[in-house]
XYZ file of C-alpha atoms in Angstrom:
537
model
C -12.273 11.260 -22.864
C -11.234 12.969 -25.439
C -14.926 12.417 -27.084
C -16.576 14.032 -24.348
C -13.875 16.721 -23.917
C -15.510 17.411 -28.037
C -18.575 17.075 -27.832
C -18.893 19.454 -24.547
C -16.280 22.426 -26.586
C -19.333 22.056 -29.602
C -22.159 21.991 -27.520
C -21.286 25.014 -26.290
C -20.078 27.124 -28.945
C -23.143 26.006 -30.437
C -25.258 27.546 -27.832
C -23.901 30.801 -28.061
C -24.045 31.105 -31.413
C -27.089 30.429 -30.753
C -27.884 32.957 -28.048
C -25.655 35.667 -29.469
C -24.037 35.707 -32.518
C -21.838 38.587 -32.634
C -19.183 36.505 -29.549
C -19.864 33.544 -31.173
C -17.723 35.500 -33.733
C -15.043 36.896 -31.717
C -14.633 33.744 -29.449
C -14.038 31.709 -32.893
C -11.609 34.751 -33.733
C -10.133 34.658 -30.569
C -9.599 30.628 -30.827
C -8.053 31.250 -34.024
C -5.800 33.163 -32.679
C -4.561 30.754 -29.882
C -3.968 27.708 -32.529
C -1.773 30.864 -34.657
C 0.274 31.197 -31.829
C 0.377 27.348 -30.876
C 0.865 28.103 -27.283
C -1.761 25.648 -26.635
C -2.798 22.193 -28.841
C -6.007 20.208 -28.359
C -3.949 18.034 -26.167
C -2.367 19.583 -23.502
C -6.394 20.471 -22.947
C -5.907 18.278 -19.249
C -9.757 17.230 -16.883
C -8.442 18.352 -13.771
C -10.789 15.436 -11.661
C -11.339 15.892 -7.881
C -9.225 14.933 -5.404
C -11.139 12.353 -4.081
C -10.942 10.415 -7.533
C -8.613 8.188 -8.399
C -6.946 7.724 -11.904
C -7.666 4.379 -13.364
C -6.312 3.038 -16.118
C -8.845 0.025 -16.163
C -11.202 0.477 -18.452
C -12.826 -2.228 -17.203
C -13.035 -1.376 -13.932
C -15.011 1.669 -15.910
C -17.633 0.244 -18.166
C -18.718 -1.982 -15.565
C -21.745 0.152 -14.948
C -22.918 -0.357 -18.206
C -22.589 -4.526 -18.384
C -25.174 -6.906 -18.278
C -25.730 -9.400 -15.674
C -23.526 -12.406 -18.650
C -20.855 -10.414 -18.582
C -19.000 -14.009 -17.997
C -20.886 -15.237 -21.171
C -21.436 -11.993 -23.214
C -18.079 -10.583 -22.691
C -17.285 -8.598 -25.911
C -13.490 -7.255 -25.771
C -13.172 -3.739 -27.666
C -10.418 -2.447 -29.304
C -8.843 0.922 -30.955
C -6.361 3.081 -31.802
C -6.462 5.183 -29.039
C -6.297 2.313 -26.020
C -2.001 2.186 -26.797
C -1.536 5.893 -28.462
C 0.890 7.216 -26.031
C 0.725 10.660 -25.652
C 4.238 13.548 -25.031
C 2.875 13.367 -21.202
C 3.093 9.462 -21.535
C 6.146 9.313 -23.252
C 8.456 11.918 -20.840
C 6.370 9.915 -17.519
C 7.631 6.268 -19.033
C 11.489 7.915 -19.217
C 11.611 9.377 -15.773
C 10.561 5.996 -14.222
C 13.095 4.303 -16.675
C 15.601 6.987 -15.396
C 14.307 6.527 -11.661
C 14.588 2.421 -11.993
C 17.986 2.626 -13.210
C 19.251 4.993 -10.700
C 17.755 3.230 -7.623
C 19.168 -0.056 -8.914
C 22.430 2.334 -9.169
C 22.666 3.080 -5.895
C 21.465 -0.148 -3.812
C 24.144 -1.642 -6.437
C 26.282 0.512 -4.951
C 25.393 0.505 -1.166
C 25.598 -3.022 -1.679
C 29.637 -2.424 -3.271
C 30.362 -0.507 0.131
C 29.151 -3.317 2.296
C 30.956 -5.917 1.044
C 34.295 -3.608 1.215
C 33.843 -2.576 4.153
C 33.368 -6.128 5.830
C 36.101 -7.633 4.196
C 38.669 -5.086 6.098
C 36.694 -5.326 9.111
C 37.233 -9.445 8.941
C 40.472 -9.602 7.134
C 41.778 -6.876 9.560
C 42.713 -9.147 12.661
C 44.629 -11.752 10.440
C 46.340 -9.323 8.508
C 47.703 -8.218 12.241
C 48.559 -11.183 13.079
C 50.073 -12.192 9.307
C 52.253 -9.512 8.775
C 54.858 -10.409 11.310
C 55.512 -13.628 10.065
C 56.119 -12.324 6.781
C 58.234 -9.166 7.349
C 60.317 -9.919 10.200
C 60.000 -13.662 11.163
C 63.863 -14.330 12.570
C 63.034 -11.345 15.432
C 59.768 -12.703 16.641
C 60.086 -14.567 20.253
C 58.105 -17.727 20.189
C 55.068 -18.250 20.682
C 54.235 -19.767 24.176
C 50.671 -21.617 25.647
C 49.103 -18.515 26.428
C 50.256 -16.939 22.590
C 47.901 -19.880 21.015
C 45.254 -19.964 23.422
C 44.789 -15.812 22.054
C 44.719 -17.777 18.214
C 41.673 -20.116 19.437
C 39.573 -16.639 21.416
C 40.307 -15.194 17.800
C 39.397 -17.548 15.665
C 36.252 -18.576 17.617
C 35.281 -14.759 17.808
C 35.725 -13.706 14.540
C 33.441 -16.684 13.446
C 30.445 -15.187 15.842
C 30.538 -11.892 14.602
C 30.667 -13.175 11.331
C 27.300 -15.130 12.310
C 25.583 -12.080 13.878
C 26.984 -9.369 10.970
C 25.138 -11.717 8.183
C 21.425 -12.031 10.623
C 21.843 -8.186 11.147
C 22.555 -6.882 7.939
C 23.001 -9.423 5.445
C 19.429 -9.638 4.843
C 16.760 -9.418 1.817
C 16.346 -5.399 0.632
C 12.274 -4.623 1.941
C 12.170 -1.455 -0.002
C 14.387 1.121 -1.947
C 14.226 4.513 0.756
C 14.406 8.241 -0.392
C 16.896 8.867 1.167
C 19.944 6.826 3.215
C 19.209 4.870 7.071
C 20.899 7.639 9.435
C 21.855 5.010 12.226
C 23.824 2.771 9.452
C 25.121 5.101 7.713
C 26.943 6.298 11.314
C 27.833 2.749 12.350
C 29.574 2.259 8.978
C 31.607 5.635 9.677
C 32.458 4.485 13.138
C 33.727 1.269 12.260
C 35.585 2.678 9.280
C 37.272 5.586 11.468
C 37.694 2.363 14.437
C 39.768 0.530 11.323
C 41.913 3.120 10.031
C 42.555 4.281 13.710
C 43.640 0.821 14.758
C 45.758 -0.077 11.405
C 47.337 3.767 11.916
C 48.660 2.540 15.789
C 50.079 -0.576 13.871
C 51.932 0.730 11.749
C 53.437 3.501 13.858
C 53.456 1.278 16.742
C 54.751 -2.168 15.137
C 55.861 -2.079 11.730
C 58.410 0.551 11.683
C 59.753 -0.472 15.513
C 58.976 -4.754 14.179
C 58.187 -5.453 17.400
C 59.535 -8.784 18.577
C 57.237 -9.373 21.425
C 54.172 -11.407 18.923
C 52.327 -12.266 21.861
C 51.305 -8.125 22.302
C 50.767 -8.173 19.000
C 48.103 -11.024 19.010
C 46.497 -9.426 22.021
C 46.355 -6.412 20.184
C 43.905 -8.188 17.107
C 41.799 -9.474 20.258
C 41.390 -6.538 21.938
C 40.257 -5.537 17.889
C 38.213 -7.988 17.903
C 36.594 -7.789 20.999
C 36.008 -3.762 20.084
C 33.638 -4.890 17.227
C 31.808 -7.202 18.811
C 30.742 -4.094 20.897
C 29.908 -2.323 17.900
C 27.753 -4.742 16.264
C 25.607 -4.859 19.722
C 25.402 -1.253 18.959
C 24.188 -1.790 16.369
C 21.848 -3.843 17.699
C 21.045 -1.829 19.661
C 20.387 1.308 17.516
C 18.817 -0.918 14.251
C 16.215 -3.185 16.342
C 15.743 -2.237 19.905
C 15.020 1.540 20.121
C 12.390 0.847 17.836
C 10.601 -1.882 20.084
C 9.351 1.114 22.709
C 6.461 2.305 21.112
C 6.284 6.583 20.823
C 3.820 7.234 19.001
C 0.195 6.066 17.204
C -0.279 6.624 14.407
C -3.408 7.470 12.106
C -3.641 5.918 8.229
C -6.731 6.860 5.951
C -6.852 5.680 2.685
C -8.529 8.562 1.053
C -10.622 7.537 -1.410
C -13.131 5.880 1.271
C -11.762 6.384 4.372
C -10.958 3.110 5.860
C -8.930 3.866 8.588
C -6.119 1.984 11.277
C -3.829 3.105 13.767
C -0.674 1.135 14.746
C 1.714 2.453 17.706
C 5.245 2.622 16.634
C 8.243 3.430 17.929
C 11.573 6.054 17.721
C 11.976 5.278 14.305
C 12.445 8.490 11.439
C 9.725 9.806 8.743
C 10.838 7.382 5.889
C 10.768 3.984 8.394
C 7.438 4.811 9.450
C 6.186 5.615 6.481
C 7.955 2.329 5.548
C 6.564 0.088 7.966
C 3.101 1.990 7.395
C 2.686 0.325 3.997
C 4.070 -3.043 5.223
C 0.967 -3.215 7.507
C -0.966 -2.030 4.548
C -0.753 -5.111 2.619
C -1.320 -7.024 6.057
C -4.688 -4.693 6.971
C -6.635 -2.883 4.344
C -8.390 -4.317 2.516
C -7.838 -4.366 -1.450
C -8.738 -1.045 -2.849
C -11.806 -1.607 -4.437
C -12.414 1.564 -6.667
C -15.360 -0.196 -8.445
C -17.862 0.336 -5.389
C -16.384 4.375 -6.395
C -18.245 4.729 -9.760
C -21.303 4.132 -8.936
C -21.552 6.839 -6.066
C -19.501 8.857 -9.120
C -22.184 7.472 -12.029
C -25.681 9.142 -9.260
C -23.599 12.428 -8.151
C -23.243 13.075 -12.034
C -26.799 11.527 -12.820
C -28.271 14.108 -10.108
C -25.967 17.017 -11.819
C -27.654 15.943 -15.101
C -30.661 16.359 -13.857
C -30.488 20.019 -12.548
C -31.589 22.474 -15.418
C -30.873 25.971 -14.764
C -32.169 28.619 -17.326
C -30.610 32.338 -17.572
C -33.502 33.996 -18.166
C -31.341 37.254 -19.543
C -30.018 35.652 -21.889
C -33.198 33.490 -22.843
C -34.508 36.738 -23.785
C -32.466 39.148 -24.178
C -34.246 42.869 -23.526
C -34.504 44.796 -26.905
C -35.286 48.498 -28.100
C -39.231 47.879 -28.400
C -41.089 48.636 -25.283
C -44.606 48.299 -24.728
C -47.205 46.747 -22.081
C -47.273 43.866 -24.804
C -43.580 43.531 -24.149
C -43.087 43.367 -20.957
C -46.258 41.566 -19.614
C -44.952 38.811 -22.056
C -40.661 39.116 -20.485
C -43.037 38.820 -17.699
C -44.372 35.383 -17.964
C -41.225 34.510 -19.219
C -39.606 35.287 -16.118
C -42.302 33.339 -13.926
C -42.167 30.171 -16.276
C -38.482 29.495 -15.914
C -38.091 30.701 -11.866
C -40.608 27.690 -11.710
C -39.393 25.483 -13.812
C -35.677 26.635 -11.112
C -38.424 26.254 -8.477
C -38.953 22.727 -9.710
C -35.145 21.536 -10.649
C -35.017 21.782 -6.074
C -37.559 19.952 -5.307
C -36.352 17.067 -7.248
C -32.340 17.766 -5.684
C -34.601 17.975 -2.034
C -35.947 14.027 -3.195
C -32.467 12.510 -4.449
C -31.950 11.093 -0.892
C -35.513 9.425 -0.903
C -33.577 7.893 -4.437
C -30.762 6.927 -2.653
C -32.499 4.535 0.216
C -34.758 3.091 -2.660
C -31.009 2.350 -5.329
C -28.772 0.814 -1.588
C -32.284 -1.365 -0.973
C -32.854 -2.455 -4.270
C -28.767 -3.371 -4.292
C -29.162 -5.551 -1.150
C -32.105 -7.045 -1.773
C -30.072 -8.623 -4.440
C -26.345 -8.644 -3.137
C -28.620 -11.868 -0.665
C -30.009 -13.112 -3.371
C -26.626 -13.583 -5.463
C -25.008 -14.864 -2.422
C -28.752 -17.442 -1.567
C -27.776 -18.518 -5.340
C -23.669 -18.828 -4.705
C -24.300 -20.212 -1.332
C -26.344 -22.982 -2.996
C -24.893 -23.677 -5.640
C -21.396 -24.364 -4.024
C -23.119 -26.268 -1.429
C -24.241 -28.762 -4.595
C -20.872 -29.522 -6.455
C -19.367 -30.277 -2.226
C -21.443 -32.384 -3.022
C -20.781 -33.725 -5.776
C -17.059 -34.269 -4.804
C -18.239 -35.934 -2.213
C -19.664 -38.483 -4.050
C -16.874 -38.366 -6.978
C -14.638 -39.292 -3.700
C -16.653 -42.348 -2.894
C -16.706 -43.700 -6.245
C -12.615 -42.963 -6.594
C -12.234 -44.987 -3.694
C -13.800 -48.459 -5.592
C -11.552 -47.798 -8.951
C -7.933 -48.363 -9.402
C -5.145 -46.119 -7.675
C -4.327 -45.645 -11.649
C -7.552 -44.076 -12.040
C -7.654 -41.770 -9.121
C -8.793 -38.115 -10.142
C -6.343 -35.383 -9.536
C -7.322 -32.375 -6.823
C -6.836 -29.643 -10.243
C -9.031 -31.808 -12.784
C -11.775 -32.084 -9.731
C -12.001 -28.396 -9.234
C -12.217 -28.056 -13.035
C -14.498 -30.367 -13.202
C -17.265 -29.196 -10.796
C -16.279 -25.278 -11.520
C -18.685 -25.080 -14.340
C -21.409 -25.999 -12.251
C -20.885 -22.860 -10.011
C -19.533 -20.594 -12.371
C -22.497 -18.651 -13.184
C -23.605 -17.757 -9.622
C -19.915 -17.090 -9.156
C -20.174 -14.663 -11.554
C -22.752 -12.948 -10.369
C -22.203 -12.333 -7.777
C -18.867 -10.892 -7.726
C -20.816 -9.062 -11.006
C -23.417 -7.671 -8.373
C -21.391 -6.817 -5.584
C -18.565 -5.296 -7.860
C -15.596 -7.600 -7.521
C -14.720 -9.444 -10.070
C -11.857 -7.142 -11.325
C -10.231 -8.681 -8.314
C -10.787 -12.562 -8.855
C -8.976 -14.597 -11.765
C -10.773 -17.097 -13.529
C -7.796 -19.053 -12.928
C -7.466 -18.216 -9.241
C -10.595 -19.165 -8.209
C -10.060 -22.296 -9.475
C -6.423 -22.875 -7.989
C -8.841 -21.726 -4.959
C -11.150 -24.457 -5.322
C -8.568 -27.322 -5.768
C -6.428 -26.104 -2.549
C -10.194 -26.291 -0.501
C -10.302 -29.966 -1.778
C -7.146 -31.480 -1.191
C -7.059 -30.108 2.102
C -11.034 -31.454 2.688
C -12.342 -27.942 3.077
C -15.785 -27.201 3.572
C -18.058 -25.133 1.581
C -17.914 -22.308 3.883
C -14.313 -21.669 3.815
C -14.664 -21.827 0.057
C -17.408 -18.752 -0.362
C -15.273 -17.028 2.662
C -12.655 -15.444 0.493
C -15.552 -13.861 -2.235
C -18.254 -13.642 0.783
C -16.123 -10.975 2.746
C -13.326 -8.512 1.063
C -10.141 -9.691 2.915
C -7.010 -7.478 3.607
C -4.627 -6.864 0.195
C -2.465 -9.608 0.063
C -4.926 -12.074 -0.174
C -5.536 -11.140 -3.170
C -3.092 -11.869 -6.693
C 0.222 -9.245 -6.501
C -0.848 -7.924 -10.113
C -3.829 -6.962 -8.249
C -2.273 -4.742 -5.856
C 1.314 -4.844 -6.493
C 2.271 -1.076 -6.652
C 5.473 -0.538 -8.100
C 6.288 2.593 -6.580
C 5.141 4.607 -3.611
C 5.989 8.466 -3.542
C 6.689 9.968 0.230
C 5.392 13.394 0.429
C 6.478 14.991 3.776
C 6.670 18.774 4.956
C 9.940 17.899 7.572
C 13.087 16.177 6.553
C 11.947 12.227 5.550
C 15.163 11.543 7.551
C 14.277 13.847 11.063
C 12.367 11.038 12.957
C 8.584 11.103 14.120
C 7.065 14.997 15.887
C 3.662 15.151 17.874
C 1.763 15.906 15.271
C 4.037 15.227 12.338
C 1.464 14.410 8.835
C 3.241 13.206 5.747
C 0.874 11.308 2.385
C 1.627 7.975 0.565
C 0.590 8.376 -2.772
C 0.166 5.554 -5.296
C -1.392 5.731 -8.010
C -4.885 5.194 -7.681
C -4.977 6.912 -3.932
C -3.093 7.682 -1.023
C -2.523 7.288 2.433
C -2.523 10.000 4.442
C -0.485 9.391 7.655
C -0.897 12.161 11.296
C 1.181 11.130 13.780
C 0.121 11.893 17.692
C 3.129 11.341 20.671
C 1.659 8.715 23.375
C 0.578 10.232 26.467
C 3.102 10.031 29.776
C 1.034 7.894 31.883
C 0.745 8.020 35.871
C -0.163 5.621 37.547
C -0.992 5.457 41.305
C -1.522 3.597 44.301
C -4.321 3.243 46.679
C -4.033 0.719 50.171
C -7.510 -1.011 50.506
C -7.978 -2.446 53.569
C -9.459 -6.463 53.718
C -10.453 -6.107 56.833
C -12.811 -2.623 55.589
C -15.167 -5.668 52.889
C -15.883 -7.659 56.425
C -19.911 -7.309 58.040
C -21.427 -9.102 60.691
C -24.870 -10.503 60.324
C -26.443 -9.899 63.959
C -29.681 -12.324 64.218
C -32.932 -11.220 66.069
C -35.584 -13.718 67.628
C -37.865 -11.334 65.973
C -36.895 -11.916 62.621
C -37.316 -15.160 60.496
C -33.487 -16.314 60.367
């Protein structure tokens, strides 16, 4: 990129100097004055890409167009100092990422600590209500009868049920880190805290201060607390789980680079919770993002733009003080030639659709050819595997070949065809040699057919089908004009940004449907067949 920008700058100034030397001197003086001010350096000059162009960090993907067909055998590693150099912007970005990661970890552990403290307070409070009278005034307590002892069993089982219910609902591995707190969960935590504090205040004023002697009433007070906690847990299930089950909105999710679109039905969710559900569905439903498929259209557009030549008539033939019929005739001829060149360039631009048509037809022909070779090579390899299995059955048990070894043995026979097909379809960066061998060993172990083995490569699968290093985004960014804790509304639009692309989400409310009933008389379907003597019937 730096090389291209330097060359462009040199060509620009050289062209201008040839056209007008005086203007070139002014430009160089202006450039020197700006360099002395230090307001802008060469590293601060950036080239803005179009919004639809992803920021690709993999140099191998960008260089795919210049590779030959034998890329698997003739791959050469190109290294340089610029490959590992860091600019000031990169250092600032890395520092910000580290600070964000530390902040997220601290917030996550702080939230977990608060949840554990609140849970211990909830579960120890009923036990403290029952134990404090025996510790503070044991001589004044009345004897606990059979009904009171039955309440002990009720408290024990209710606390066990509450413990299991809380573990099932709240103590689950976090799926993601959200930018804002979950409003309903925070409200439930505040409600539980206020509820327990209120019980403690009443217990301190009416029981501890007066040293109540009726121990059965104290036990019933603890039972009422446990019952109330169970009802709060039921409220948590309604708010956190059941409320969002009924579909209320239909969201349209579009990937910004290739325009792939999916539609999902969501319930009453906040924007950040809806974004989390969309990202989870994205990894399952969307095909893996392949930036290599976008480079073809970019290279074609660059080639067409390079073929267009626009001539500045006034710049090529500046006006001179000399006048005369000879000069006017020469200028007219030059103007006509320039217009003819511009018209020829416009005609070449109008015929670019033919080039696109033949280019796509040639690409499809190459894909079919490479696919046929790949299918034949894989079928021959699997046939060889069957022969090997038949031979191994005759051998001793200790000489049986492992599926991994069998995959490594037959992989070279299909490697060249597979590499060429992946190169033609621009999927070579999605599959490594190790992952292909693992998939081959898996197919051999489970006695799968060649078609089952090839399905992963002939048809682009969902994102989760590939290795995590191929698709896992370290962080998603939610961009929304409305507050992310507010609920979805009609016409709500927000973006989910990743490094290479973004997901544009548009929400629409599911319309209210009115159904009406119409009764049809069963007798209306009957008919009478009248027979006449004149007919053949």
